[in-house]
CSV table of C-alpha atoms (C1' of nucleotides) in Angstrom, one decimal:
chain,number,residue,atom,x,y,z
A,1,MET,CA,0.0,0.0,0.0
A,2,ASN,CA,3.0,2.3,-0.1
A,3,LYS,CA,2.3,3.1,-3.8
A,4,LYS,CA,-0.7,5.2,-2.8
A,5,GLN,CA,-3.0,3.4,-5.3
A,6,VAL,CA,-2.2,6.1,-7.8
A,7,THR,CA,-1.8,4.2,-11.0
A,8,THR,CA,-2.6,7.0,-13.4
A,9,GLU,CA,-0.3,9.8,-14.4
A,10,HIS,CA,-2.9,12.5,-14.5
A,11,HIS,CA,-1.0,15.2,-12.6
A,12,HIS,CA,-3.9,17.0,-11.2
A,13,PHE,CA,-1.7,19.6,-9.6
A,14,PRO,CA,1.2,21.6,-11.0
A,15,TRP,CA,3.5,20.4,-8.2
A,16,ASP,CA,3.0,16.8,-9.4
A,17,HIS,CA,4.7,17.6,-12.7
A,18,PRO,CA,8.4,16.8,-12.6
A,19,ARG,CA,9.3,19.7,-14.9
A,20,PHE,CA,7.3,22.1,-12.7
A,21,ARG,CA,9.0,20.9,-9.6
A,22,SER,CA,12.4,21.2,-11.3
A,23,TRP,CA,11.7,24.8,-12.3
A,24,ILE,CA,10.5,25.8,-8.9
A,25,ALA,CA,13.8,24.5,-7.5
A,26,VAL,CA,15.7,26.6,-10.1
A,27,ALA,CA,13.7,29.7,-9.1
A,28,ARG,CA,14.2,29.3,-5.4
A,29,ALA,CA,18.0,28.6,-5.9
A,30,CYS,CA,18.2,31.8,-7.9
A,31,GLN,CA,16.4,33.8,-5.3
A,32,LEU,CA,18.6,32.5,-2.5
A,33,MET,CA,21.8,33.0,-4.5
A,34,GLN,CA,20.8,36.6,-5.2
A,35,GLN,CA,20.1,37.3,-1.6
A,36,THR,CA,23.3,35.7,-0.4
A,37,LEU,CA,25.3,37.6,-3.0
A,38,THR,CA,23.7,40.8,-1.9
A,39,ARG,CA,24.8,40.3,1.6
A,40,GLU,CA,28.4,39.3,0.7
A,41,LEU,CA,28.7,42.3,-1.6
A,42,ALA,CA,27.4,44.7,1.0
A,43,HIS,CA,30.7,45.8,2.4
A,44,LEU,CA,31.8,46.9,-1.1
A,45,ASP,CA,28.6,49.1,-1.2
A,46,ILE,CA,27.3,47.6,-4.4
A,47,LYS,CA,24.4,45.2,-5.2
A,48,PRO,CA,24.0,42.5,-7.8
A,49,PRO,CA,22.6,44.8,-10.5
A,50,HIS,CA,25.7,47.0,-10.2
A,51,LEU,CA,28.0,44.1,-10.4
A,52,ASP,CA,26.3,42.9,-13.5
A,53,ILE,CA,26.9,46.2,-15.1
A,54,LEU,CA,30.6,46.4,-13.9
A,55,ILE,CA,31.4,42.9,-15.2
A,56,ASN,CA,30.0,43.7,-18.6
A,57,LEU,CA,32.0,46.9,-18.8
A,58,TYR,CA,35.0,44.9,-17.7
A,59,ARG,CA,34.6,42.5,-20.6
A,60,PHE,CA,33.2,44.9,-23.2
A,61,ASP,CA,34.9,48.3,-22.9
A,62,GLY,CA,33.3,51.1,-24.8
A,63,ILE,CA,29.9,49.5,-24.9
A,64,THR,CA,26.8,51.7,-25.2
A,65,GLN,CA,23.9,51.9,-22.8
A,66,GLN,CA,21.6,50.2,-25.2
A,67,GLU,CA,23.9,47.3,-25.8
A,68,LEU,CA,24.4,46.9,-22.1
A,69,ALA,CA,20.7,46.9,-21.4
A,70,ARG,CA,20.2,44.2,-24.0
A,71,LYS,CA,22.9,42.0,-22.5
A,72,LEU,CA,21.4,42.3,-19.1
A,73,LEU,CA,17.8,41.8,-20.3
A,74,VAL,CA,16.6,45.0,-18.7
A,75,GLY,CA,15.1,48.2,-20.1
A,76,ARG,CA,17.1,51.2,-21.2
A,77,SER,CA,15.5,53.4,-18.5
A,78,ASN,CA,17.1,51.1,-15.9
A,79,MET,CA,20.5,51.9,-17.2
A,80,SER,CA,19.7,55.6,-17.2
A,81,MET,CA,18.9,55.3,-13.5
A,82,LEU,CA,21.9,53.2,-12.4
A,83,LEU,CA,24.8,54.4,-14.5
A,84,PRO,CA,24.8,58.0,-13.2
A,85,GLN,CA,25.2,56.6,-9.7
A,86,LEU,CA,28.2,54.6,-10.7
A,87,GLU,CA,29.6,57.6,-12.6
A,88,LYS,CA,29.2,59.9,-9.6
A,89,ARG,CA,31.1,57.3,-7.5
A,90,GLY,CA,34.0,57.5,-10.0
A,91,LEU,CA,33.6,53.8,-11.0
A,92,ILE,CA,32.7,54.4,-14.6
A,93,GLU,CA,33.0,57.0,-17.3
A,94,ARG,CA,30.5,58.0,-20.0
A,95,ARG,CA,31.8,59.6,-23.1
A,96,GLY,CA,29.7,60.7,-26.0
A,97,ASP,CA,30.6,59.1,-29.4
A,98,GLU,CA,31.6,61.7,-32.0
A,99,ARG,CA,30.3,59.9,-35.0
A,100,ASP,CA,26.9,59.2,-33.4
A,101,LYS,CA,26.0,61.9,-31.0
A,102,ARG,CA,23.1,59.9,-29.6
A,103,VAL,CA,25.2,57.2,-27.9
A,104,LEU,CA,27.2,57.3,-24.7
A,105,ARG,CA,30.2,54.9,-24.6
A,106,LEU,CA,30.9,53.4,-21.2
A,107,SER,CA,34.2,52.4,-19.7
A,108,LEU,CA,35.6,51.5,-16.2
A,109,THR,CA,37.9,53.9,-14.4
A,110,PRO,CA,40.9,52.3,-12.7
A,111,ALA,CA,39.0,52.5,-9.4
A,112,GLY,CA,36.1,50.8,-11.0
A,113,ARG,CA,38.3,48.0,-12.4
A,114,THR,CA,39.8,47.3,-9.0
A,115,LEU,CA,36.4,47.2,-7.4
A,116,THR,CA,35.0,44.9,-10.1
A,117,GLU,CA,37.9,42.5,-9.6
A,118,GLU,CA,37.2,42.3,-5.8
A,119,ALA,CA,33.5,41.8,-6.4
A,120,MET,CA,34.0,39.2,-9.0
A,121,GLU,CA,36.2,37.3,-6.6
A,122,ILE,CA,33.4,37.3,-4.1
A,123,GLN,CA,30.9,36.2,-6.6
A,124,THR,CA,33.1,33.4,-8.0
A,125,ALA,CA,33.8,32.1,-4.5
A,126,LEU,CA,30.1,32.0,-3.7
A,127,ILE,CA,29.3,30.2,-6.8
A,128,GLU,CA,32.1,27.7,-6.4
A,129,LYS,CA,31.1,27.1,-2.8
A,130,SER,CA,27.4,26.5,-3.7
A,131,LEU,CA,28.1,24.2,-6.6
A,132,THR,CA,30.9,22.1,-5.2
A,133,GLY,CA,28.2,19.5,-4.3
A,134,SER,CA,27.4,19.0,-8.0
A,135,PRO,CA,29.9,17.3,-10.3
A,136,ILE,CA,31.1,19.3,-13.3
A,137,GLU,CA,29.2,17.0,-15.7
A,138,ASP,CA,25.9,17.9,-13.9
A,139,CYS,CA,26.8,21.6,-14.2
A,140,MET,CA,27.2,21.1,-17.9
A,141,THR,CA,23.8,19.4,-18.1
A,142,VAL,CA,22.3,22.3,-16.2
A,143,ALA,CA,24.0,24.8,-18.5
A,144,GLN,CA,22.7,23.1,-21.6
A,145,SER,CA,19.1,23.0,-20.3
A,146,MET,CA,19.3,26.6,-19.3
A,147,GLU,CA,20.7,27.6,-22.7
A,148,ARG,CA,17.8,25.8,-24.4
A,149,ILE,CA,15.3,27.6,-22.2
A,150,ILE,CA,16.9,30.9,-22.9
A,151,ALA,CA,16.8,30.3,-26.6
A,152,THR,CA,13.2,29.2,-26.4
A,153,LEU,CA,12.0,32.2,-24.5
A,154,LEU,CA,14.2,34.7,-26.4
A,155,LYS,CA,12.8,33.6,-29.7
A,156,GLU,CA,9.2,34.5,-29.0
A,157,ASP,CA,10.4,37.4,-26.8
A,158,GLY,CA,12.7,38.9,-29.5
A,159,ASP,CA,9.9,38.7,-32.0
A,160,ARG,CA,7.8,41.1,-30.1
A,161,GLU,CA,10.4,43.7,-29.5
A,162,HIS,CA,13.8,45.2,-29.6
A,163,GLY,CA,15.0,43.3,-32.6
A,164,PRO,CA,17.7,40.7,-32.7
A,165,SER,CA,18.9,40.0,-29.2
A,166,SER,CA,21.9,38.0,-28.1
A,167,ALA,CA,22.1,38.2,-24.3
A,168,GLU,CA,25.3,36.2,-24.2
A,169,ARG,CA,26.4,38.3,-21.2
B,1,MET,CA,50.5,32.0,-31.2
B,2,ASN,CA,46.8,31.6,-31.5
B,3,LYS,CA,46.7,29.5,-28.3
B,4,LYS,CA,47.8,32.4,-26.3
B,5,GLN,CA,50.4,30.3,-24.6
B,6,VAL,CA,47.8,29.4,-21.9
B,7,THR,CA,48.4,25.8,-21.2
B,8,THR,CA,47.5,25.8,-17.5
B,9,GLU,CA,43.9,25.8,-16.1
B,10,HIS,CA,44.3,29.0,-14.1
B,11,HIS,CA,41.0,30.5,-15.0
B,12,HIS,CA,42.0,34.1,-14.8
B,13,PHE,CA,38.5,35.3,-15.5
B,14,PRO,CA,35.3,34.3,-13.9
B,15,TRP,CA,33.7,33.5,-17.2
B,16,ASP,CA,36.3,30.9,-17.8
B,17,HIS,CA,35.1,28.8,-14.9
B,18,PRO,CA,32.6,26.2,-16.0
B,19,ARG,CA,30.5,26.5,-12.8
B,20,PHE,CA,30.4,30.3,-13.2
B,21,ARG,CA,29.2,30.0,-16.7
B,22,SER,CA,26.6,27.5,-15.7
B,23,TRP,CA,25.2,29.7,-13.0
B,24,ILE,CA,25.0,32.7,-15.3
B,25,ALA,CA,22.9,30.7,-17.6
B,26,VAL,CA,20.6,29.7,-14.7
B,27,ALA,CA,20.3,33.3,-13.6
B,28,ARG,CA,19.5,34.5,-17.1
B,29,ALA,CA,16.9,31.7,-17.7
B,30,CYS,CA,15.3,32.6,-14.5
B,31,GLN,CA,15.1,36.3,-15.4
B,32,LEU,CA,13.6,35.5,-18.8
B,33,MET,CA,11.1,33.1,-17.4
B,34,GLN,CA,10.0,35.7,-14.9
B,35,GLN,CA,9.5,38.3,-17.5
B,36,THR,CA,7.6,36.0,-19.8
B,37,LEU,CA,5.4,34.8,-17.0
B,38,THR,CA,4.7,38.4,-16.1
B,39,ARG,CA,3.5,39.1,-19.6
B,40,GLU,CA,1.4,36.0,-19.9
B,41,LEU,CA,-0.2,36.7,-16.5
B,42,ALA,CA,-1.0,40.3,-17.3
B,43,HIS,CA,-4.6,39.7,-18.5
B,44,LEU,CA,-5.4,38.1,-15.2
B,45,ASP,CA,-4.1,41.3,-13.5
B,46,ILE,CA,-1.7,39.5,-11.3
B,47,LYS,CA,2.1,39.2,-11.2
B,48,PRO,CA,4.5,36.4,-10.3
B,49,PRO,CA,4.7,37.5,-6.6
B,50,HIS,CA,0.9,37.3,-6.3
B,51,LEU,CA,0.8,33.9,-8.0
B,52,ASP,CA,3.4,32.6,-5.6
B,53,ILE,CA,1.2,33.7,-2.7
B,54,LEU,CA,-2.0,32.3,-4.2
B,55,ILE,CA,-0.4,28.9,-5.0
B,56,ASN,CA,0.8,28.6,-1.4
B,57,LEU,CA,-2.7,29.4,-0.1
B,58,TYR,CA,-4.1,26.9,-2.5
B,59,ARG,CA,-1.9,24.2,-1.0
B,60,PHE,CA,-1.8,25.3,2.6
B,61,ASP,CA,-5.1,26.7,3.7
B,62,GLY,CA,-5.1,28.6,6.9
B,63,ILE,CA,-1.4,29.4,6.8
B,64,THR,CA,-0.1,32.4,8.6
B,65,GLN,CA,1.7,35.4,7.1
B,66,GLN,CA,4.9,34.5,8.8
B,67,GLU,CA,4.9,30.9,7.5
B,68,LEU,CA,4.0,32.2,4.0
B,69,ALA,CA,6.8,34.7,4.0
B,70,ARG,CA,9.3,31.9,5.1
B,71,LYS,CA,8.1,29.6,2.3
B,72,LEU,CA,8.5,32.4,-0.3
B,73,LEU,CA,11.9,33.4,1.1
B,74,VAL,CA,10.8,37.0,1.6
B,75,GLY,CA,10.4,39.3,4.5
B,76,ARG,CA,7.3,39.6,6.6
B,77,SER,CA,6.9,43.3,5.6
B,78,ASN,CA,6.5,42.1,2.0
B,79,MET,CA,3.4,40.1,2.9
B,80,SER,CA,2.1,43.0,4.9
B,81,MET,CA,2.2,45.0,1.7
B,82,LEU,CA,0.8,42.5,-0.8
B,83,LEU,CA,-1.8,40.6,1.1
B,84,PRO,CA,-4.1,43.6,1.8
B,85,GLN,CA,-4.2,44.2,-2.0
B,86,LEU,CA,-5.4,40.6,-2.7
B,87,GLU,CA,-7.8,40.9,0.2
B,88,LYS,CA,-9.4,44.1,-1.2
B,89,ARG,CA,-9.8,42.3,-4.5
B,90,GLY,CA,-11.7,39.6,-2.8
B,91,LEU,CA,-9.2,36.8,-3.7
B,92,ILE,CA,-8.2,35.9,-0.1
B,93,GLU,CA,-9.5,36.2,3.4
B,94,ARG,CA,-7.6,37.0,6.6
B,95,ARG,CA,-9.1,35.9,9.8
B,96,GLY,CA,-7.5,36.3,13.2
B,97,ASP,CA,-6.8,33.2,15.2
B,98,GLU,CA,-8.7,33.1,18.5
B,99,ARG,CA,-6.1,31.1,20.4
B,100,ASP,CA,-3.2,33.4,19.3
B,101,LYS,CA,-4.5,36.9,18.7
B,102,ARG,CA,-1.2,37.9,17.0
B,103,VAL,CA,-1.6,35.7,13.9
B,104,LEU,CA,-3.8,36.1,10.8
B,105,ARG,CA,-4.8,32.9,9.1
B,106,LEU,CA,-5.0,33.1,5.4
B,107,SER,CA,-7.3,31.4,3.0
B,108,LEU,CA,-8.5,31.6,-0.6
B,109,THR,CA,-12.1,32.8,-1.5
B,110,PRO,CA,-13.9,30.9,-4.2
B,111,ALA,CA,-13.0,33.6,-6.6
B,112,GLY,CA,-9.4,33.4,-5.5
B,113,ARG,CA,-9.3,29.7,-6.0
B,114,THR,CA,-10.7,30.0,-9.5
B,115,LEU,CA,-8.2,32.6,-10.4
B,116,THR,CA,-5.4,30.6,-9.0
B,117,GLU,CA,-6.3,27.6,-11.1
B,118,GLU,CA,-6.4,29.7,-14.2
B,119,ALA,CA,-3.0,31.2,-13.4
B,120,MET,CA,-1.4,27.9,-12.5
B,121,GLU,CA,-2.5,26.5,-15.9
B,122,ILE,CA,-0.7,29.4,-17.6
B,123,GLN,CA,2.4,28.9,-15.6
B,124,THR,CA,2.5,25.2,-16.1
B,125,ALA,CA,2.0,25.6,-19.8
B,126,LEU,CA,4.9,28.0,-20.0
B,127,ILE,CA,7.2,25.8,-18.0
B,128,GLU,CA,6.3,22.7,-20.1
B,129,LYS,CA,6.8,24.6,-23.3
B,130,SER,CA,10.2,26.0,-22.1
B,131,LEU,CA,11.5,22.6,-20.9
B,132,THR,CA,10.3,20.3,-23.6
B,133,GLY,CA,13.7,20.6,-25.2
B,134,SER,CA,15.2,19.0,-22.1
B,135,PRO,CA,14.6,15.3,-21.4
B,136,ILE,CA,13.1,14.4,-18.1
B,137,GLU,CA,16.3,12.9,-16.8
B,138,ASP,CA,18.1,16.2,-17.4
B,139,CYS,CA,15.3,18.0,-15.5
B,140,MET,CA,15.9,15.6,-12.6
B,141,THR,CA,19.6,16.4,-12.7
B,142,VAL,CA,18.8,20.1,-12.7
B,143,ALA,CA,16.4,19.6,-9.8
B,144,GLN,CA,19.0,17.7,-7.7
B,145,SER,CA,21.7,20.3,-8.3
B,146,MET,CA,19.3,23.1,-7.4
B,147,GLU,CA,18.2,21.3,-4.2
B,148,ARG,CA,21.8,21.0,-3.2
B,149,ILE,CA,22.4,24.7,-3.8
B,150,ILE,CA,19.3,25.6,-1.8
B,151,ALA,CA,20.4,23.4,1.1
B,152,THR,CA,23.9,24.9,1.0
B,153,LEU,CA,22.8,28.5,1.0
B,154,LEU,CA,19.9,27.9,3.4
B,155,LYS,CA,22.3,26.3,6.0
B,156,GLU,CA,24.5,29.4,6.5
B,157,ASP,CA,21.5,31.6,5.8
B,158,GLY,CA,19.3,30.1,8.5
B,159,ASP,CA,22.0,30.2,11.0
B,160,ARG,CA,22.0,34.0,10.9
B,161,GLU,CA,18.3,34.5,11.3
B,162,HIS,CA,14.7,33.4,11.4
B,163,GLY,CA,15.4,30.0,13.0
B,164,PRO,CA,14.9,26.7,11.3
B,165,SER,CA,13.7,27.3,7.7
B,166,SER,CA,12.2,24.9,5.3
B,167,ALA,CA,11.3,26.7,2.1
B,168,GLU,CA,9.8,23.6,0.6
B,169,ARG,CA,7.3,25.8,-1.1
C,1,DA,C1',16.6,69.0,-49.8
C,2,DC,C1',12.8,67.4,-47.3
C,3,DA,C1',9.6,64.5,-44.8
C,4,DT,C1',9.2,60.3,-42.4
C,5,DC,C1',10.7,56.8,-39.5
C,6,DA,C1',14.0,54.5,-36.3
C,7,DT,C1',17.3,54.7,-32.6
C,8,DT,C1',19.4,56.4,-28.2
C,9,DG,C1',19.1,58.2,-23.9
C,10,DT,C1',16.3,60.7,-20.2
C,11,DA,C1',12.2,62.0,-17.0
C,12,DC,C1',8.6,60.4,-14.4
C,13,DA,C1',5.1,57.7,-12.0
C,14,DA,C1',4.0,53.2,-10.3
C,15,DC,C1',5.2,49.0,-8.1
C,16,DG,C1',7.6,45.2,-5.6
C,17,DA,C1',11.3,44.1,-2.1
C,18,DT,C1',14.1,45.3,1.9
C,19,DG,C1',15.5,46.5,6.6
C,20,DA,C1',14.6,49.1,10.7
C,21,DA,C1',11.6,50.8,14.1
C,22,DC,C1',7.4,50.0,16.4
C,23,DA,C1',3.0,48.0,18.9
C,24,DA,C1',0.5,44.1,20.5
C,25,DA,C1',0.3,39.5,22.1
C,26,DA,C1',2.4,35.3,23.9
C,27,DA,C1',6.0,32.6,26.2
C,28,DG,C1',9.6,32.0,29.5
C,29,DC,C1',11.3,32.7,33.9
C,30,DA,C1',12.1,34.9,38.5
D,1,DT,C1',2.4,37.4,40.0
D,2,DG,C1',5.5,40.5,37.5
D,3,DC,C1',9.5,41.1,34.4
D,4,DT,C1',11.9,40.1,30.3
D,5,DT,C1',12.3,38.1,25.8
D,6,DT,C1',10.2,36.3,21.6
D,7,DT,C1',7.0,36.3,18.0
D,8,DT,C1',3.7,38.4,14.7
D,9,DG,C1',2.2,41.8,11.9
D,10,DT,C1',2.4,46.9,10.5
D,11,DT,C1',4.5,51.3,9.0
D,12,DC,C1',7.9,53.9,6.7
D,13,DA,C1',11.9,55.3,3.9
D,14,DT,C1',14.8,53.6,0.4
D,15,DC,C1',16.0,51.3,-3.7
D,16,DG,C1',15.8,48.6,-8.2
D,17,DT,C1',12.7,47.7,-12.2
D,18,DT,C1',9.2,48.7,-15.5
D,19,DG,C1',6.6,51.1,-19.0
D,20,DT,C1',5.3,55.3,-21.1
D,21,DA,C1',6.2,59.6,-22.9
D,22,DC,C1',9.6,62.7,-24.6
D,23,DA,C1',13.7,65.1,-27.0
D,24,DA,C1',17.6,64.7,-29.8
D,25,DT,C1',20.0,62.6,-33.4
D,26,DG,C1',20.6,59.6,-37.3
D,27,DA,C1',18.9,56.9,-41.3
D,28,DT,C1',15.8,56.2,-45.2
D,29,DG,C1',13.2,57.3,-49.2
D,30,DT,C1',11.1,60.4,-52.5
DNA sequence: ACATCATTGTACAACGATGAACAAAAAGCA
DNA sequence: TGCTTTTTGTTCATCGTTGTACAATGATGT
């Protein structure tokens, strides 16, 4: 009687679906990771959104606000709110492009680069610590699944709006 | 010289770490899923946070605000802001417990239950559609990895605060 | 050249999430 | 009993995110 007499696979409730349960776990893990990162980043006086920006400037010097927003999957207005803060703190610079006077090209200051390296170290350590329980091959499986999901969602998402997106980060 | 003379595995940059790249994919997938769900839920006039609440009331009738907040991994104040909205819309009820006059016990109204079922259908469909590219066994691997991450983060997280947490959702 | 449309960044109002401070009720302990 | 501590929920200020509307600039087409 320990099979609960459930012989059908009707899945009356969402939480009986294996994919649903999987995704809930993903969402909760993400939420927790974000909260933990927020705490561990606190003494640098930055938050995950700022770090996302800094890392992208670290990789892609001279990027524009538009491109940055697209990589981070956020709206342009978001960048217009956050970037002036980082600029006032002397972490980034915004220079207008001469050939296209609409765009602002972004780059890290030396102080910004130093801070970014410290913050990336913290983030990397946190991720390593959280994922040491999972073998590398499992991580690759996870990555593949997530890439597929991203591709699926981005397809119907990109159709409706901002043109061809990449979001490679 | 196109191998950049890097023969070691030193991983100078975070994005060279396989676990780091895996996690970035997870975070981006989560972000996209949330945005997509927000859009598909729009015509019901609710957002993912509301749905999270409703689903938990659907499963755990008579739960308190504190318990609900702990399951959702958010602060109590958050519930104090959101629940009155849902109550005014006639989707939930809040009745004071007689034996403990501090707590408010939450339950869905018939209208709330109906709406929750509609919303869950939308969410389930979205998840199924996004994950059909991944075989069930991969989903199970993902779920296991995420559970491990949740356990790891919750351990050091629960130490600092609210006592024993479960967050089973 | 001129009109039209698209793109880039900003301003603003609305909303969800957070942490701190607070009041009320309960629990623990002398 | 009376005191302290804990728990539960609320209030408030702050912050990140979104969508809309807008101005400036560039691109396109006639």
